[in-house]
């Protein structure tokens, strides 16, 4: 007769030999848990983790993961992409500068060679929450060029799509504008603006439908001297403004034009005092140079976030006779009802921090201050003003009231620099 162990003893024996799963195994063995953890990591880190296993590759490569990751990390600005052209010295090149100025990386020359079927020089005209709007034109004779090719390019994933803008009736030039906010939609739009002899046409391309649609056609249109190449996406509309403060916007959902209020600029305001127009932190910004004498009530003391300027420093500064002149940051209220002064920076502070740019002339200082970007995000640097000066790209933190050098162009004097915000994203194109 064959003996057998009692059932309760058999269960006890098996339980003793069964391995317990660790919390780490439980988490990483669950696709939902793993996907949620990965969606909170930086985009470039996530791409490297594709090599861990086929399972991780499958999760990260799924379109739903890219949409989720972009939604959770919509406006994480990591730095600036500088397009630097040294006149008569070197070909145009790109550099990445971190937002804190601690890292400067020379971008590889093949950075923009993402479409080998269409060789030629590629120009980045716009950066929008991680996606780049690019154009490429191939010159094959001294007088003629092939048609321009347009792209939406994700430099993080190296994915791109070719755009073929619609042709207008008798209108030759295309002005393209990229609109993308992953916190609201995983799909982007591109506006193609035709303006010729008072006729305005706006075509809209959607990445969701992959087609162009004529959204607006208006005759006898007055552009108000607005540069239609430099639109700014904010609050569901594209906004254009002239250096004199006059502007209008195109409402995307309603497909119509609408006027917008002008900043409270003084009557003596001159167009050459305009410095910047852009969006950051969900707000629209207009930046210019003002004097206290021009509009005293716009310079509120609670908006003064300039460094402390002692009397002895002002007296010893060769640029102290600049007077009360400020870089003034206007912000638009959410309802697009009016502008208000949010920050201002005393120009004397810039001259004293960088006396080499003054050249003994206060007019030289004022004429040499160009704003490349303004970032009003919730990060360690706080509201950040990026200034392009002779030989230097610097930033000023309104939170810490400090300057930082981001990039130096020395020893070259003849150059031009175009700064674009850079954001890492897994967004689909």
Short mmCIF file of C-alpha atoms in Angstrom, two decimals:
data_model
loop_
_atom_site.label_atom_id
_atom_site.label_comp_id
_atom_site.label_asym_id
_atom_site.label_seq_id
_atom_site.Cartn_x
_atom_site.Cartn_y
_atom_site.Cartn_z
CA UNK A 1 0.00 0.00 0.00
CA UNK A 2 1.47 3.24 -1.03
CA UNK A 3 1.71 5.87 1.71
CA UNK A 4 0.78 9.45 1.05
CA UNK A 5 1.26 12.69 2.94
CA UNK A 6 -1.71 14.54 4.39
CA UNK A 7 -3.01 17.29 2.11
CA UNK A 8 -2.27 20.10 4.56
CA UNK A 9 1.35 19.01 4.83
CA UNK A 10 1.67 18.96 1.03
CA UNK A 11 0.39 22.53 0.76
CA UNK A 12 2.75 23.69 3.46
CA UNK A 13 5.68 22.10 1.66
CA UNK A 14 4.84 23.80 -1.67
CA UNK A 15 4.36 27.19 -0.01
CA UNK A 16 7.79 27.00 1.50
CA UNK A 17 9.44 26.46 -1.86
CA UNK A 18 7.46 29.17 -3.75
CA UNK A 19 9.48 32.38 -4.24
CA UNK A 20 7.96 35.64 -3.14
CA UNK A 21 7.81 38.42 -5.73
CA UNK A 22 9.56 41.64 -4.75
CA UNK A 23 7.73 44.99 -5.06
CA UNK A 24 10.08 45.89 -7.92
CA UNK A 25 9.14 42.72 -9.83
CA UNK A 26 5.46 43.45 -9.26
CA UNK A 27 5.76 47.01 -10.59
CA UNK A 28 7.94 46.23 -13.60
CA UNK A 29 5.91 43.14 -14.39
CA UNK A 30 2.79 45.25 -14.76
CA UNK A 31 2.59 47.06 -18.11
CA UNK A 32 0.35 49.81 -16.77
CA UNK A 33 2.63 50.56 -13.82
CA UNK A 34 5.71 50.52 -16.02
CA UNK A 35 4.13 52.78 -18.62
CA UNK A 36 3.10 55.29 -15.95
CA UNK A 37 6.64 55.43 -14.50
CA UNK A 38 8.24 55.83 -17.92
CA UNK A 39 5.81 58.61 -18.89
CA UNK A 40 7.27 60.85 -16.18
CA UNK A 41 10.90 60.50 -17.35
CA UNK A 42 12.65 62.90 -19.78
CA UNK A 43 12.08 62.09 -23.44
CA UNK A 44 15.70 61.28 -24.29
CA UNK A 45 15.98 59.02 -21.25
CA UNK A 46 12.88 57.13 -22.36
CA UNK A 47 14.31 56.60 -25.85
CA UNK A 48 17.47 55.07 -24.36
CA UNK A 49 15.37 52.68 -22.27
CA UNK A 50 14.00 51.11 -25.44
CA UNK A 51 17.13 48.96 -25.42
CA UNK A 52 16.27 47.30 -22.09
CA UNK A 53 14.01 44.64 -23.54
CA UNK A 54 11.48 43.90 -26.26
CA UNK A 55 8.71 44.54 -23.76
CA UNK A 56 9.99 48.02 -22.94
CA UNK A 57 10.50 48.72 -26.64
CA UNK A 58 6.91 47.71 -27.34
CA UNK A 59 5.51 49.96 -24.58
CA UNK A 60 7.58 53.02 -25.50
CA UNK A 61 6.99 52.65 -29.24
CA UNK A 62 3.22 52.56 -28.94
CA UNK A 63 1.55 55.79 -30.16
CA UNK A 64 -0.61 55.99 -27.02
CA UNK A 65 2.51 56.19 -24.87
CA UNK A 66 3.92 59.08 -26.92
CA UNK A 67 0.62 60.95 -26.56
CA UNK A 68 0.49 60.31 -22.81
CA UNK A 69 4.13 61.35 -22.30
CA UNK A 70 3.67 64.57 -24.29
CA UNK A 71 0.52 65.42 -22.35
CA UNK A 72 2.31 65.06 -19.01
CA UNK A 73 5.37 67.02 -20.19
CA UNK A 74 3.88 69.71 -22.47
CA UNK A 75 6.10 72.76 -22.00
CA UNK A 76 9.34 71.53 -20.44
CA UNK A 77 11.92 73.88 -21.95
CA UNK A 78 15.41 72.42 -21.58
CA UNK A 79 17.37 75.14 -23.38
CA UNK A 80 17.87 77.10 -26.57
CA UNK A 81 18.81 76.12 -30.09
CA UNK A 82 21.07 78.85 -31.47
CA UNK A 83 21.43 79.31 -35.22
CA UNK A 84 24.74 81.15 -35.50
CA UNK A 85 25.99 82.69 -38.75
CA UNK A 86 29.49 84.19 -38.83
CA UNK A 87 29.56 86.63 -41.71
CA UNK A 88 32.31 85.82 -44.24
CA UNK A 89 33.96 83.44 -41.75
CA UNK A 90 32.13 80.16 -41.29
CA UNK A 91 28.99 78.47 -42.55
CA UNK A 92 25.87 78.65 -40.43
CA UNK A 93 25.92 76.25 -37.48
CA UNK A 94 23.74 75.24 -34.54
CA UNK A 95 24.46 75.08 -30.82
CA UNK A 96 22.40 73.87 -27.91
CA UNK A 97 22.61 75.99 -24.76
CA UNK A 98 20.99 74.75 -21.54
CA UNK A 99 18.55 77.09 -19.85
CA UNK A 100 20.89 77.55 -16.88
CA UNK A 101 23.88 78.32 -19.10
CA UNK A 102 25.94 75.44 -17.69
CA UNK A 103 26.09 73.44 -20.91
CA UNK A 104 26.91 74.45 -24.48
CA UNK A 105 26.87 71.70 -27.09
CA UNK A 106 27.97 72.05 -30.72
CA UNK A 107 25.21 70.38 -32.70
CA UNK A 108 26.37 67.91 -35.34
CA UNK A 109 26.32 69.21 -38.93
CA UNK A 110 23.93 66.38 -39.91
CA UNK A 111 21.40 67.54 -37.31
CA UNK A 112 19.04 68.77 -40.05
CA UNK A 113 19.89 66.12 -42.66
CA UNK A 114 16.78 64.11 -41.82
CA UNK A 115 15.54 63.85 -45.43
CA UNK A 116 18.32 62.39 -47.62
CA UNK A 117 16.02 62.40 -50.68
CA UNK A 118 16.01 66.19 -50.74
CA UNK A 119 19.52 67.57 -50.27
CA UNK A 120 20.16 71.24 -49.64
CA UNK A 121 20.44 73.69 -46.80
CA UNK A 122 17.70 73.50 -44.17
CA UNK A 123 16.48 76.47 -42.18
CA UNK A 124 14.55 76.24 -38.91
CA UNK A 125 11.96 78.99 -38.85
CA UNK A 126 9.99 78.07 -35.74
CA UNK A 127 10.07 75.94 -32.61
CA UNK A 128 6.79 74.98 -30.96
CA UNK A 129 6.73 72.73 -27.87
CA UNK A 130 9.35 70.34 -29.22
CA UNK A 131 8.45 70.36 -32.92
CA UNK A 132 10.40 72.35 -35.49
CA UNK A 133 9.02 73.98 -38.63
CA UNK A 134 11.73 73.74 -41.29
CA UNK A 135 12.20 74.71 -44.91
CA UNK A 136 14.71 73.52 -47.48
CA UNK A 137 15.53 75.02 -50.86
CA UNK A 138 17.99 73.49 -53.30
CA UNK A 139 19.80 75.92 -55.58
CA UNK A 140 20.85 74.39 -58.88
CA UNK A 141 21.88 77.49 -60.79
CA UNK A 142 22.84 81.05 -60.05
CA UNK A 143 19.44 82.39 -61.08
CA UNK A 144 16.99 79.63 -60.33
CA UNK A 145 15.99 77.51 -57.35
CA UNK A 146 13.87 74.44 -56.98
CA UNK A 147 10.62 74.79 -55.03
CA UNK A 148 10.97 75.08 -51.28
CA UNK A 149 10.24 71.95 -49.25
CA UNK A 150 8.58 72.36 -45.85
CA UNK A 151 8.75 69.99 -42.91
CA UNK A 152 7.52 69.44 -39.40
CA UNK A 153 10.44 67.77 -37.66
CA UNK A 154 10.79 66.24 -34.19
CA UNK A 155 14.54 66.45 -33.40
CA UNK A 156 14.18 64.16 -30.38
CA UNK A 157 12.69 61.19 -32.23
CA UNK A 158 14.09 62.22 -35.68
CA UNK A 159 10.62 61.79 -37.20
CA UNK A 160 9.42 64.25 -39.85
CA UNK A 161 6.60 64.88 -42.27
CA UNK A 162 6.77 66.73 -45.60
CA UNK A 163 4.29 69.56 -46.12
CA UNK A 164 3.07 70.68 -49.53
CA UNK A 165 1.43 74.09 -49.01
CA UNK A 166 -1.53 75.02 -51.19
CA UNK A 167 -0.93 77.55 -53.94
CA UNK A 168 -2.84 80.82 -53.81
CA UNK A 169 -4.54 82.52 -56.74
CA UNK A 170 -1.78 84.67 -58.17
CA UNK A 171 -0.06 84.74 -54.81
CA UNK A 172 3.58 83.76 -54.79
CA UNK A 173 4.84 83.60 -51.23
CA UNK A 174 4.00 81.16 -48.44
CA UNK A 175 4.11 82.13 -44.77
CA UNK A 176 3.82 79.07 -42.57
CA UNK A 177 2.97 79.02 -38.87
CA UNK A 178 3.13 75.93 -36.62
CA UNK A 179 0.56 75.58 -33.83
CA UNK A 180 1.00 72.83 -31.25
CA UNK A 181 -0.01 72.47 -27.61
CA UNK A 182 0.21 68.83 -26.38
CA UNK A 183 -1.56 69.76 -23.14
CA UNK A 184 -4.71 70.37 -25.21
CA UNK A 185 -4.37 68.06 -28.21
CA UNK A 186 -1.86 65.49 -29.53
CA UNK A 187 -2.41 66.93 -33.02
CA UNK A 188 -0.73 70.02 -34.44
CA UNK A 189 -1.84 72.49 -37.08
CA UNK A 190 0.06 74.50 -39.66
CA UNK A 191 -1.23 77.77 -41.08
CA UNK A 192 -0.30 78.80 -44.60
CA UNK A 193 -0.83 82.54 -45.04
CA UNK A 194 -1.08 84.16 -48.45
CA UNK A 195 -1.18 87.93 -48.59
CA UNK A 196 -1.00 89.76 -51.90
CA UNK A 197 -2.48 93.08 -53.03
CA UNK A 198 -4.85 93.39 -50.02
CA UNK A 199 -6.11 89.80 -50.43
CA UNK A 200 -5.60 87.56 -47.42
CA UNK A 201 -5.97 83.78 -47.50
CA UNK A 202 -5.37 81.43 -44.59
CA UNK A 203 -5.20 77.68 -45.19
CA UNK A 204 -4.97 75.31 -42.21
CA UNK A 205 -3.32 71.88 -42.23
CA UNK A 206 -4.24 69.36 -39.52
CA UNK A 207 -1.99 66.46 -38.56
CA UNK A 208 -5.15 64.56 -37.66
CA UNK A 209 -6.68 64.69 -41.16
CA UNK A 210 -3.45 65.26 -43.16
CA UNK A 211 -5.21 67.73 -45.46
CA UNK A 212 -5.21 71.50 -46.07
CA UNK A 213 -8.41 73.49 -45.74
CA UNK A 214 -9.14 77.06 -46.81
CA UNK A 215 -10.29 78.67 -43.56
CA UNK A 216 -10.37 82.35 -44.48
CA UNK A 217 -10.45 84.49 -47.60
CA UNK A 218 -10.73 88.23 -47.09
CA UNK A 219 -10.38 91.05 -49.60
CA UNK A 220 -9.36 94.65 -48.86
CA UNK A 221 -7.40 93.43 -45.87
CA UNK A 222 -5.28 95.98 -43.96
CA UNK A 223 -2.21 94.27 -42.49
CA UNK A 224 -1.54 97.21 -40.10
CA UNK A 225 2.17 96.92 -41.02
CA UNK A 226 2.25 93.59 -39.22
CA UNK A 227 4.93 91.04 -40.15
CA UNK A 228 2.82 87.99 -41.00
CA UNK A 229 5.89 85.75 -40.70
CA UNK A 230 6.00 86.18 -36.92
CA UNK A 231 2.70 84.97 -35.53
CA UNK A 232 2.36 83.79 -31.93
CA UNK A 233 0.03 81.00 -30.81
CA UNK A 234 -1.89 81.77 -27.63
CA UNK A 235 -5.32 81.06 -26.16
CA UNK A 236 -6.68 79.26 -29.23
CA UNK A 237 -5.60 81.91 -31.73
CA UNK A 238 -2.63 83.13 -33.74
CA UNK A 239 -1.66 86.70 -32.87
CA UNK A 240 0.27 89.21 -34.93
CA UNK A 241 1.44 92.60 -33.73
CA UNK A 242 3.38 95.47 -35.27
CA UNK A 243 6.29 97.31 -33.58
CA UNK A 244 3.83 100.14 -32.92
CA UNK A 245 1.55 97.85 -30.89
CA UNK A 246 -1.28 97.43 -33.40
CA UNK A 247 -2.35 93.88 -34.04
CA UNK A 248 -5.01 91.27 -34.68
CA UNK A 249 -5.54 87.54 -34.28
CA UNK A 250 -7.03 84.59 -36.13
CA UNK A 251 -9.36 82.42 -34.03
CA UNK A 252 -8.63 78.82 -35.02
CA UNK A 253 -11.91 77.21 -34.00
CA UNK A 254 -14.13 80.02 -35.27
CA UNK A 255 -11.95 80.62 -38.36
CA UNK A 256 -12.24 84.38 -38.27
CA UNK A 257 -10.12 87.46 -37.62
CA UNK A 258 -10.44 89.56 -34.50
CA UNK A 259 -8.81 92.78 -33.36
CA UNK A 260 -6.67 92.77 -30.24
CA UNK A 261 -5.96 95.60 -27.77
CA UNK A 262 -2.69 97.52 -28.01
CA UNK A 263 -0.26 97.77 -25.09
CA UNK A 264 -0.53 101.10 -23.18
CA UNK A 265 2.38 102.64 -25.07
CA UNK A 266 3.10 106.38 -24.81
CA UNK A 267 2.31 108.80 -27.61
CA UNK A 268 6.05 109.33 -28.05
CA UNK A 269 6.64 105.59 -28.58
CA UNK A 270 8.83 104.77 -31.58
CA UNK A 271 8.81 101.53 -33.51
CA UNK A 272 12.54 100.99 -32.91
CA UNK A 273 11.82 100.63 -29.18
CA UNK A 274 10.03 97.32 -29.84
CA UNK A 275 12.06 94.27 -28.77
CA UNK A 276 9.96 91.08 -28.55
CA UNK A 277 6.54 89.46 -28.95
CA UNK A 278 5.88 85.91 -27.78
CA UNK A 279 4.12 83.46 -25.49
CA UNK A 280 5.26 81.65 -22.36
CA UNK A 281 3.64 80.13 -19.32
CA UNK A 282 0.18 80.53 -20.84
CA UNK A 283 0.62 84.29 -21.23
CA UNK A 284 1.19 86.63 -24.17
CA UNK A 285 4.09 89.09 -23.85
CA UNK A 286 5.12 92.34 -25.54
CA UNK A 287 8.54 93.77 -24.63
CA UNK A 288 9.95 97.18 -25.37
CA UNK A 289 12.17 100.00 -24.09
CA UNK A 290 10.42 102.76 -22.13
CA UNK A 291 11.43 105.76 -20.07
CA UNK A 292 9.75 106.88 -16.88
CA UNK A 293 9.07 110.22 -18.50
CA UNK A 294 7.18 108.53 -21.33
CA UNK A 295 4.60 106.83 -19.16
CA UNK A 296 5.14 107.13 -15.38
CA UNK A 297 2.03 105.18 -14.35
CA UNK A 298 3.03 102.05 -16.30
CA UNK A 299 6.18 101.55 -14.21
CA UNK A 300 4.74 100.27 -10.96
CA UNK A 301 7.15 99.71 -8.08
CA UNK A 302 5.90 96.17 -7.46
CA UNK A 303 6.94 95.28 -11.01
CA UNK A 304 10.49 96.51 -10.40
CA UNK A 305 12.69 93.42 -10.25
CA UNK A 306 15.97 95.04 -11.27
CA UNK A 307 19.13 94.45 -9.24
CA UNK A 308 19.80 96.90 -6.44
CA UNK A 309 21.61 99.91 -7.93
CA UNK A 310 23.48 101.92 -5.32
CA UNK A 311 24.22 105.60 -5.89
CA UNK A 312 27.99 105.06 -5.94
CA UNK A 313 27.68 102.39 -8.60
CA UNK A 314 25.50 104.64 -10.74
CA UNK A 315 27.96 107.52 -10.34
CA UNK A 316 30.91 105.35 -11.30
CA UNK A 317 29.20 103.86 -14.31
CA UNK A 318 30.11 105.32 -17.68
CA UNK A 319 26.55 104.62 -18.76
CA UNK A 320 24.80 106.23 -15.78
CA UNK A 321 23.51 109.02 -17.98
CA UNK A 322 21.21 106.55 -19.68
CA UNK A 323 18.58 107.82 -17.25
CA UNK A 324 15.46 105.97 -16.21
CA UNK A 325 15.12 103.66 -19.17
CA UNK A 326 13.70 100.19 -18.76
CA UNK A 327 13.18 96.93 -20.56
CA UNK A 328 9.45 96.61 -19.92
CA UNK A 329 7.55 93.29 -20.09
CA UNK A 330 3.84 93.64 -20.79
CA UNK A 331 1.53 90.64 -20.27
CA UNK A 332 -1.92 90.13 -21.74
CA UNK A 333 -4.80 89.21 -19.47
CA UNK A 334 -6.31 85.80 -20.16
CA UNK A 335 -9.49 87.19 -21.64
CA UNK A 336 -7.46 89.20 -24.16
CA UNK A 337 -9.01 92.37 -22.71
CA UNK A 338 -5.96 94.48 -21.85
CA UNK A 339 -2.21 94.55 -21.23
CA UNK A 340 -0.45 95.28 -17.94
CA UNK A 341 3.18 95.78 -16.91
CA UNK A 342 4.44 92.60 -15.27
CA UNK A 343 8.21 93.20 -15.01
CA UNK A 344 10.76 95.82 -15.87
CA UNK A 345 14.54 95.86 -15.83
CA UNK A 346 16.67 98.99 -15.46
CA UNK A 347 19.01 99.30 -18.46
CA UNK A 348 21.67 100.71 -16.14
CA UNK A 349 21.89 97.28 -14.51
CA UNK A 350 22.82 95.71 -17.85
CA UNK A 351 25.40 98.41 -18.56
CA UNK A 352 27.06 97.96 -15.18
CA UNK A 353 27.05 94.15 -15.37
CA UNK A 354 28.58 94.30 -18.87
CA UNK A 355 30.55 97.57 -19.14
CA UNK A 356 32.37 96.30 -22.24
CA UNK A 357 29.25 96.81 -24.34
CA UNK A 358 28.76 100.46 -23.40
CA UNK A 359 31.66 101.76 -25.50
CA UNK A 360 31.38 104.99 -23.54
CA UNK A 361 28.02 105.77 -25.12
CA UNK A 362 24.63 105.17 -23.47
CA UNK A 363 22.98 105.22 -26.89
CA UNK A 364 25.19 102.29 -27.88
CA UNK A 365 23.91 100.30 -24.89
CA UNK A 366 20.27 100.98 -25.70
CA UNK A 367 20.73 100.21 -29.38
CA UNK A 368 22.56 96.96 -28.63
CA UNK A 369 19.90 95.30 -26.45
CA UNK A 370 17.82 92.77 -28.38
CA UNK A 371 15.51 90.32 -26.64
CA UNK A 372 15.79 86.79 -28.06
CA UNK A 373 13.25 85.14 -25.78
CA UNK A 374 11.24 85.52 -22.60
CA UNK A 375 10.39 82.44 -20.52
CA UNK A 376 7.79 82.71 -17.79
CA UNK A 377 7.71 79.11 -16.65
CA UNK A 378 7.60 77.65 -13.16
CA UNK A 379 11.19 76.48 -12.85
CA UNK A 380 14.27 77.17 -10.73
CA UNK A 381 15.38 80.09 -12.88
CA UNK A 382 11.99 81.78 -12.64
CA UNK A 383 10.90 84.35 -15.27
CA UNK A 384 13.88 84.59 -17.62
CA UNK A 385 14.79 87.33 -20.10
CA UNK A 386 17.24 86.22 -22.81
CA UNK A 387 19.18 89.11 -24.33
CA UNK A 388 21.36 89.16 -27.45
CA UNK A 389 24.15 91.73 -27.06
CA UNK A 390 27.37 92.36 -29.00
CA UNK A 391 29.45 89.21 -28.50
CA UNK A 392 27.20 87.67 -25.86
CA UNK A 393 23.93 85.87 -25.26
CA UNK A 394 22.94 86.50 -21.63
CA UNK A 395 19.94 85.81 -19.43
CA UNK A 396 18.42 87.76 -16.58
CA UNK A 397 16.39 86.03 -13.87
CA UNK A 398 13.63 88.24 -12.52
CA UNK A 399 13.30 85.77 -9.63
CA UNK A 400 16.92 85.93 -8.46
CA UNK A 401 17.77 89.35 -9.98
CA UNK A 402 20.95 87.94 -11.48
CA UNK A 403 22.61 87.80 -14.91
CA UNK A 404 24.15 84.72 -16.52
CA UNK A 405 26.32 84.29 -19.59
CA UNK A 406 24.79 81.70 -21.90
CA UNK A 407 27.08 81.90 -24.93
CA UNK A 408 30.01 83.99 -26.18
CA UNK A 409 30.74 84.81 -29.83
CA UNK A 410 34.27 86.05 -29.29
CA UNK A 411 36.56 86.57 -31.15
CA UNK A 412 34.15 87.04 -34.07
CA UNK A 413 32.39 90.40 -34.31
CA UNK A 414 30.34 90.01 -37.46
CA UNK A 415 27.63 87.46 -36.82
CA UNK A 416 23.90 86.95 -36.51
CA UNK A 417 22.14 84.67 -34.07
CA UNK A 418 18.60 83.33 -33.99
CA UNK A 419 17.56 81.72 -30.68
CA UNK A 420 14.79 79.11 -30.53
CA UNK A 421 13.41 77.42 -27.45
CA UNK A 422 14.22 73.73 -27.33
CA UNK A 423 11.92 71.15 -25.77
CA UNK A 424 12.40 67.38 -25.77
CA UNK A 425 9.21 65.58 -26.76
CA UNK A 426 7.99 62.24 -28.00
CA UNK A 427 5.10 63.87 -29.86
CA UNK A 428 4.12 62.24 -33.12
CA UNK A 429 4.37 64.09 -36.41
#
